[in-house]
CSV table of C-alpha atoms in Angstrom, one decimal:
chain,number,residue,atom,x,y,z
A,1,UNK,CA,-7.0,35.2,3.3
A,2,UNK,CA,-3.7,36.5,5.0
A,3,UNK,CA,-5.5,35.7,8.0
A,4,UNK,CA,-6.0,32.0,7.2
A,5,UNK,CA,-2.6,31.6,5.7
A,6,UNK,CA,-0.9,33.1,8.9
A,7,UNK,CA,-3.3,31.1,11.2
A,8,UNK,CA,-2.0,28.0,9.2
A,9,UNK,CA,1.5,28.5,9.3
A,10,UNK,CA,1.0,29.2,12.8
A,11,UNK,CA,-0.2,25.3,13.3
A,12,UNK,CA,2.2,24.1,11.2
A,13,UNK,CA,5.3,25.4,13.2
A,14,UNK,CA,3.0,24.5,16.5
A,15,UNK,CA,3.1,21.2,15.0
A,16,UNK,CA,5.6,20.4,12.5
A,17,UNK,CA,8.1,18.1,15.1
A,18,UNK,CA,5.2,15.7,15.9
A,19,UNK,CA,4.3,15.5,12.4
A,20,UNK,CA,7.2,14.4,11.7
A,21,UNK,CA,7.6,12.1,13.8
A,22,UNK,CA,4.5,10.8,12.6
A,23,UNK,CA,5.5,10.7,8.9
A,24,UNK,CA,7.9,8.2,9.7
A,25,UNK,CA,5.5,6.0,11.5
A,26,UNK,CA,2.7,6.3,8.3
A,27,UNK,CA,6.1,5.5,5.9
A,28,UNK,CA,6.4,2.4,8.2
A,29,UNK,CA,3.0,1.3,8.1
A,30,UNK,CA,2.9,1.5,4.2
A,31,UNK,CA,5.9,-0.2,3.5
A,32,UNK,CA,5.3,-3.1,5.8
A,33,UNK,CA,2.0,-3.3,4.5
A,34,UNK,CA,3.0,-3.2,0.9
A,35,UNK,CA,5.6,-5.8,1.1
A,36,UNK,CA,3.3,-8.0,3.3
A,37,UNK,CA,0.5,-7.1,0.7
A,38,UNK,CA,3.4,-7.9,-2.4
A,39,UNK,CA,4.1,-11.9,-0.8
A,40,UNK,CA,0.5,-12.3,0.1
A,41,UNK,CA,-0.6,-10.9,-3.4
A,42,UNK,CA,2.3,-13.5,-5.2
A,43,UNK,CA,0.5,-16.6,-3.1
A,44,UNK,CA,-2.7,-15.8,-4.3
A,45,UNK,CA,-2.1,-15.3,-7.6
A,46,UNK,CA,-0.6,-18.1,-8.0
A,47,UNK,CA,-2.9,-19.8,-7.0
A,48,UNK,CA,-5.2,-18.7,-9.0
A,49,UNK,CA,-3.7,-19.6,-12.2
A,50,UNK,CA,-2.0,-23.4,-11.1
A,51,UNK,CA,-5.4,-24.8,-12.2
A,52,UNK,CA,-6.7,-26.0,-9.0
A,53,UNK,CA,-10.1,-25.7,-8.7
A,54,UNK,CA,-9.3,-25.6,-4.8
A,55,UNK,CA,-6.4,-23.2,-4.9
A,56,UNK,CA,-8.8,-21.2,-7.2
A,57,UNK,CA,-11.6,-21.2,-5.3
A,58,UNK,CA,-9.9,-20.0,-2.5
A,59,UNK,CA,-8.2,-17.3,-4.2
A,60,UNK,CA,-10.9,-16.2,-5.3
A,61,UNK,CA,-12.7,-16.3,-2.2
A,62,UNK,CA,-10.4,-14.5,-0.6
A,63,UNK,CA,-10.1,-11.5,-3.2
A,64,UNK,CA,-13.7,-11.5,-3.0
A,65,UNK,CA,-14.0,-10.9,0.9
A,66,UNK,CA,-11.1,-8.5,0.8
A,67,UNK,CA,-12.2,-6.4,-2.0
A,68,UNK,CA,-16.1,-6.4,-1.1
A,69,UNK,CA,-15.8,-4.8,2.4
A,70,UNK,CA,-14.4,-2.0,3.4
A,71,UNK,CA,-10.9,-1.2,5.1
A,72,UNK,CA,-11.7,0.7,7.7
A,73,UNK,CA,-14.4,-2.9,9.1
A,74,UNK,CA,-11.1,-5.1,8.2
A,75,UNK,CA,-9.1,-2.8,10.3
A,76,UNK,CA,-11.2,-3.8,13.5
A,77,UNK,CA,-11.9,-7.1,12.3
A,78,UNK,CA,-8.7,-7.9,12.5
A,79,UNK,CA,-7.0,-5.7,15.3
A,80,UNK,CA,-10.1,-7.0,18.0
A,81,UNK,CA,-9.7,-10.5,16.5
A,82,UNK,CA,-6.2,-11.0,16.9
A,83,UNK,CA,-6.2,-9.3,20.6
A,84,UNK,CA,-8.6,-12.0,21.4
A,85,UNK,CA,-6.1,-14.4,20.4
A,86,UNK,CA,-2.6,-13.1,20.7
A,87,UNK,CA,-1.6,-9.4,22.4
A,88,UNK,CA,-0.9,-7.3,19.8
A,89,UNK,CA,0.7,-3.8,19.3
A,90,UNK,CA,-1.8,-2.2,17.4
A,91,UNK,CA,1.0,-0.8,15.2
A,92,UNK,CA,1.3,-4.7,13.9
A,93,UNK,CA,-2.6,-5.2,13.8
A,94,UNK,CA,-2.8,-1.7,11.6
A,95,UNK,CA,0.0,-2.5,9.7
A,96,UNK,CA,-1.0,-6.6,9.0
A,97,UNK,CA,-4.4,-5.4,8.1
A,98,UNK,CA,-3.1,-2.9,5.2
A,99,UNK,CA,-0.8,-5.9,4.2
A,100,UNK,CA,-3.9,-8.3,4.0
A,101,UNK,CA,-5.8,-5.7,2.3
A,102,UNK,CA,-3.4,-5.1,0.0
A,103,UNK,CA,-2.9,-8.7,-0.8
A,104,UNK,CA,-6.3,-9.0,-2.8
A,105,UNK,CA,-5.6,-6.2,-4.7
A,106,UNK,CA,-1.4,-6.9,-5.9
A,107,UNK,CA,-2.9,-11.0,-6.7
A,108,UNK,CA,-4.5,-9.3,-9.5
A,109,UNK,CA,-1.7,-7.2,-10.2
A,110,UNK,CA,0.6,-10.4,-10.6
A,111,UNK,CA,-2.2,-12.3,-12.3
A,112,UNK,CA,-2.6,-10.1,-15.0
A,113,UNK,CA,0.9,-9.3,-15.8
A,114,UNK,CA,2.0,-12.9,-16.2
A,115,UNK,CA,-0.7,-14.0,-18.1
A,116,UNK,CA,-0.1,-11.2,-20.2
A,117,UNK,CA,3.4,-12.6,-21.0
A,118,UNK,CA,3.4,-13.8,-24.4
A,119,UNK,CA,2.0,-17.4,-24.7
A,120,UNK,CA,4.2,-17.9,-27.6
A,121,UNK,CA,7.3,-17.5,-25.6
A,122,UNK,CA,5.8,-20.2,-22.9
A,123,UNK,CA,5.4,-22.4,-26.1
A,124,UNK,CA,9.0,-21.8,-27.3
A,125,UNK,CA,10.8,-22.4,-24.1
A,126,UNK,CA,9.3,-25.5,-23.7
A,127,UNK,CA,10.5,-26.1,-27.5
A,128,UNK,CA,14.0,-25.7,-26.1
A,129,UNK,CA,13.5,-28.4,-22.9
A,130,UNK,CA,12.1,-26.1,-20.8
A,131,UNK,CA,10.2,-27.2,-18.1
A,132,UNK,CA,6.9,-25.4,-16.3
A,133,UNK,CA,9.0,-24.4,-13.4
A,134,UNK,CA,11.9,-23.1,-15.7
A,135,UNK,CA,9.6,-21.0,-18.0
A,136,UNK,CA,8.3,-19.8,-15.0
A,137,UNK,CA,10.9,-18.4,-13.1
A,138,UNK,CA,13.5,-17.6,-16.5
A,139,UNK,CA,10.7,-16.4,-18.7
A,140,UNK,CA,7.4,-15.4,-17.7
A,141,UNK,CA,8.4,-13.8,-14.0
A,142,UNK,CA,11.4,-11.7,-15.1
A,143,UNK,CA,8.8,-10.0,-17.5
A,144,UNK,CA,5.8,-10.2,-15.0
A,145,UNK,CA,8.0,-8.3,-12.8
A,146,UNK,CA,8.8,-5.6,-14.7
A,147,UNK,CA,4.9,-5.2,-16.0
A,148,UNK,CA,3.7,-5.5,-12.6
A,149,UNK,CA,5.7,-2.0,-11.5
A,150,UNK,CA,3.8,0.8,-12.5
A,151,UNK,CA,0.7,-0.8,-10.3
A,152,UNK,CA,2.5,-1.9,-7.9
A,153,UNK,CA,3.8,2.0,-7.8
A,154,UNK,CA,0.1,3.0,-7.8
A,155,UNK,CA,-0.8,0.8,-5.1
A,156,UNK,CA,1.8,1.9,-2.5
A,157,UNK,CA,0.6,5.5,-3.4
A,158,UNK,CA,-2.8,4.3,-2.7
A,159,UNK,CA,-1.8,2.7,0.5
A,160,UNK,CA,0.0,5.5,1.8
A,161,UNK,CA,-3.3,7.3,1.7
A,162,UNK,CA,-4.8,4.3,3.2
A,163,UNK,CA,-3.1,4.1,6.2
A,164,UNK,CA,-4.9,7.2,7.7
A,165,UNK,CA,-7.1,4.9,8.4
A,166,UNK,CA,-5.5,2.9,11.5
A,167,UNK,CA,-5.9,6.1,13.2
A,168,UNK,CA,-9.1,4.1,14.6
A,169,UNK,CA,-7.5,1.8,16.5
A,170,UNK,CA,-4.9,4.1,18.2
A,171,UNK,CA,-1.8,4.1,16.0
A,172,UNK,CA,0.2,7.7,16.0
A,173,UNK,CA,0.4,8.4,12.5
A,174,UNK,CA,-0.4,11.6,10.7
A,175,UNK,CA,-3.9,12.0,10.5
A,176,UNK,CA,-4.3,10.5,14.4
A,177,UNK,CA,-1.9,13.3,15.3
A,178,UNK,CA,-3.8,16.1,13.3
A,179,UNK,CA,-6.9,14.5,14.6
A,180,UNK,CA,-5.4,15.2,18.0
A,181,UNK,CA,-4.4,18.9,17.4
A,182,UNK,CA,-7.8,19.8,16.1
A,183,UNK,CA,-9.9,18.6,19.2
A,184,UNK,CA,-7.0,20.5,21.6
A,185,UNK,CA,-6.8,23.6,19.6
A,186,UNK,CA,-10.2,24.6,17.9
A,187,UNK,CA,-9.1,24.9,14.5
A,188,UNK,CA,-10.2,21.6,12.7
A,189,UNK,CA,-9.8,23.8,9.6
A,190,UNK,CA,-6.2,24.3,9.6
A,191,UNK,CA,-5.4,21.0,11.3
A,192,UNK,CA,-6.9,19.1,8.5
A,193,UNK,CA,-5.5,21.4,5.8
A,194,UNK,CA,-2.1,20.9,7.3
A,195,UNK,CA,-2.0,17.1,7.1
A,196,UNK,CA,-3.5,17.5,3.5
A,197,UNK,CA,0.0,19.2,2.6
A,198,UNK,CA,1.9,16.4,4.5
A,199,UNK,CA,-0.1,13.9,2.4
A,200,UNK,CA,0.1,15.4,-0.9
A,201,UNK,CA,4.3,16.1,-0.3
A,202,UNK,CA,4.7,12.5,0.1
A,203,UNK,CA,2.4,11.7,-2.9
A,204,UNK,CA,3.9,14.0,-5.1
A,205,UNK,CA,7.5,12.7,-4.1
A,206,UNK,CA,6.9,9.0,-4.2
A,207,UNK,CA,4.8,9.2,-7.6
A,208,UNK,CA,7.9,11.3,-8.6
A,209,UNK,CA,10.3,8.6,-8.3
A,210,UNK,CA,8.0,6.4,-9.6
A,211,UNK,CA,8.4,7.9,-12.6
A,212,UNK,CA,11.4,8.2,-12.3
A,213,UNK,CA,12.6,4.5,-11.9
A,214,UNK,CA,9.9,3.5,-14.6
A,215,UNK,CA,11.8,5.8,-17.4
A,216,UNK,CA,14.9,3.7,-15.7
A,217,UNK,CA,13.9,0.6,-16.5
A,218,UNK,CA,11.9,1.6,-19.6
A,219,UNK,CA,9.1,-0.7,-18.7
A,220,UNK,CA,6.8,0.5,-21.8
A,221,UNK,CA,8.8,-1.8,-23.7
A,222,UNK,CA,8.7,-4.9,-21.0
């Protein structure tokens, strides 16, 4: 056991700068593809609740496609579909197909938490000369908003772990780089257990202040 743990902090010092370096490029990838993923998401769920058959069937067509097949197939879908198109740094293909892929998921998000908005407020703004458009944006988003942050939370979590996956097409971030130190070093054991750490530090922080800015804007009682 003192064997293993030495052997590990061994790679860890060995490795630690590149890691780093590396943390910041997987913190890129999620954020960009969790606000991509967050305007996408809005689109789509709007579109599924203006009551256009159309727009609907769209909407759903798309949430269907992206939700049915796996990340990892959209990841090369897309990154050797745009290269045949447009010349792409597969930093932007990785981090375009996390947004996409995250799109399906946060329409849901925003669909359910506006209609979960009271009806009866709807019905009494429009009581008080309220138009759709006015309920929309005065009422029913400012609470949709604040509903929609705890999975919103959940799925940048999620998409931090995700984004391991763009490893695939090239992109430096964490798990390419342990990937990297395993094959040069023989010890796939400790490589992997080292990047698990990384992983679960960020995890632990960013569901930390999740929590944290929940309690802050007390959105049990949205």
């Amino acid at each position: 056991m003192l064997e293993l743990f030495s052997t590990v902090y061994e790679v860890f010092m060995r490795t630690y700068p590149g890691f780093l370096r590396a943390t910041v490029v997987t913190l890129q990838l999620t954020a960009i593809g969790v606000i991509l993923g967050t305007v996408i998401g809005l689109i789509f769920a709007l579109m599924k609740i203006s009551g256009s058959k159309i727009l609907e069937g769209i909407a759903n067509l798309y949430i269907t496609v992206i939700r049915g097949t796996p990340l990892i197939v959209q990841i090369m879908f897309l990154y050797f579909g745009i290269v045949e198109i447009y010349t792409m740094d597969n930093f932007w293909a990785g981090a375009i197909a996390l947004g996409i892929h995250n799109g399906a998921y946060i329409a849901e998000i925003f669909r359910g938490a506006i209609q979960g908005v009271d009806p009866g407020q709807r019905e009494a703004s429009m009581s008080l000369g309220m138009n759709r458009k006015q309920t929309m944006q005065r009422i029913v988003f400012p609470q949709a908003l604040r509903r929609s942050i705890p999975p919103l939370g959940n799925q940048f979590i999620i998409t931090l772990k995700d984004s391991s996956l763009v490893y695939i097409i090239g992109v430096s971030e964490i798990f390419a780089l342990a990937n990297r130190e395993a094959a040069q070093s023989f010890q796939p054991f400790e490589s992997f257990l080292v990047v698990a750490l990384y992983y679960l530090v960020l995890v632990m922080i960013f569901t930390y202040l999740l929590r944290w800015y929940e309690n802050k804007l007390d959105v049990d009682k949205a």
